[in-house]
Amino acid sequence: MVLEERVRAITQKISKAKALVHREDAVRFIGVTKYVDTKKARELVEVGVKDLAENRTDLFLEKYHALSDLEVTWHLIGTLQRRKVKDVINLIDYFHALDSLKLAEEINKRAEKEILTFVQVNVSGEASKHGISAEELLDFIEQLKKFESIKVVGLMTLAPIEATEPQLRNYFSKLRKCRDTVQRLGLVHAPCTELSMGMSRDYQIAVEEGATYVRIGSELFR
Ligand SMILES: *Cc1c(COP(=O)(O)O)cnc(C)c1O
């Protein structure tokens, strides 16, 4: 299938998942370009996917510069090492993996604008996963208040690869409940309206459970 058809198929599946649960709000489809070169990433933008994501700073920088003539909203979705923060933080539009106060401190120190972030939450409790536990989340968000350049726009999670559908629904709905709890606090630094969840294997379930951003790589490129 050519790229344009794949994009259309994914967009249709997102619409179907929304219709199934009577959602009328927007779901943003982020194209994850970590598997492909700059040329392929350009093609993706040209067929209408304007939100792109990378999980490594070097590959992000390469594509960011190569595609600077296009209107792209850039998402950084992977773990960010503190020493790399200064290289990328003012170039990206959204950071999806805030999971420590030390990282928040470094981001705040280097920020030359408001930095829109998702706090990564480990809802499955899987030991290998990054992220704040659901139990620690409110305290963590509270502590981010002192970093004046950081705005928490939402929560992000990664589901374990081996999760079954009922487990996925449980993880995604747990993240949604966390989001609702934070949102109800009405914090200026953490409006927390968004949910970044769902990848190629599970985005339809994520959309049914309330995802507002889905991150899709392999279904586009493999
Ligand atoms: C690679 C990656 C994705 C996309 O995963 P696919 O299964 O290829 O769709 C989404 N989120 C994160 C954090 C990733 O690293």
CSV table of C-alpha atoms in Angstrom, one decimal, residues 2 12 28 36 49 66 85 113 119 147 152 163 198 200 204 208 216-217 220:
chain,number,residue,atom,x,y,z
A,2,VAL,CA,1.3,3.5,-0.7
A,12,GLN,CA,-10.8,5.9,9.0
A,28,ARG,CA,-4.5,14.0,16.7
A,36,VAL,CA,12.4,6.1,8.2
A,49,VAL,CA,0.2,14.3,8.5
A,66,ALA,CA,15.8,18.9,6.8
A,85,VAL,CA,17.8,18.9,26.9
A,113,LYS,CA,9.5,29.6,25.8
A,119,VAL,CA,3.8,13.6,32.2
A,147,PHE,CA,9.1,25.4,37.2
A,152,VAL,CA,1.5,20.1,31.7
A,163,ALA,CA,-1.0,-6.8,27.2
A,198,GLY,CA,-2.1,4.3,21.7
A,200,SER,CA,0.1,0.9,16.0
A,204,GLN,CA,-8.2,1.9,18.2
A,208,GLU,CA,-12.3,4.2,22.4
A,216,ILE,CA,1.7,5.6,15.1
A,217,GLY,CA,4.8,4.4,13.4
A,220,LEU,CA,2.6,3.6,8.4
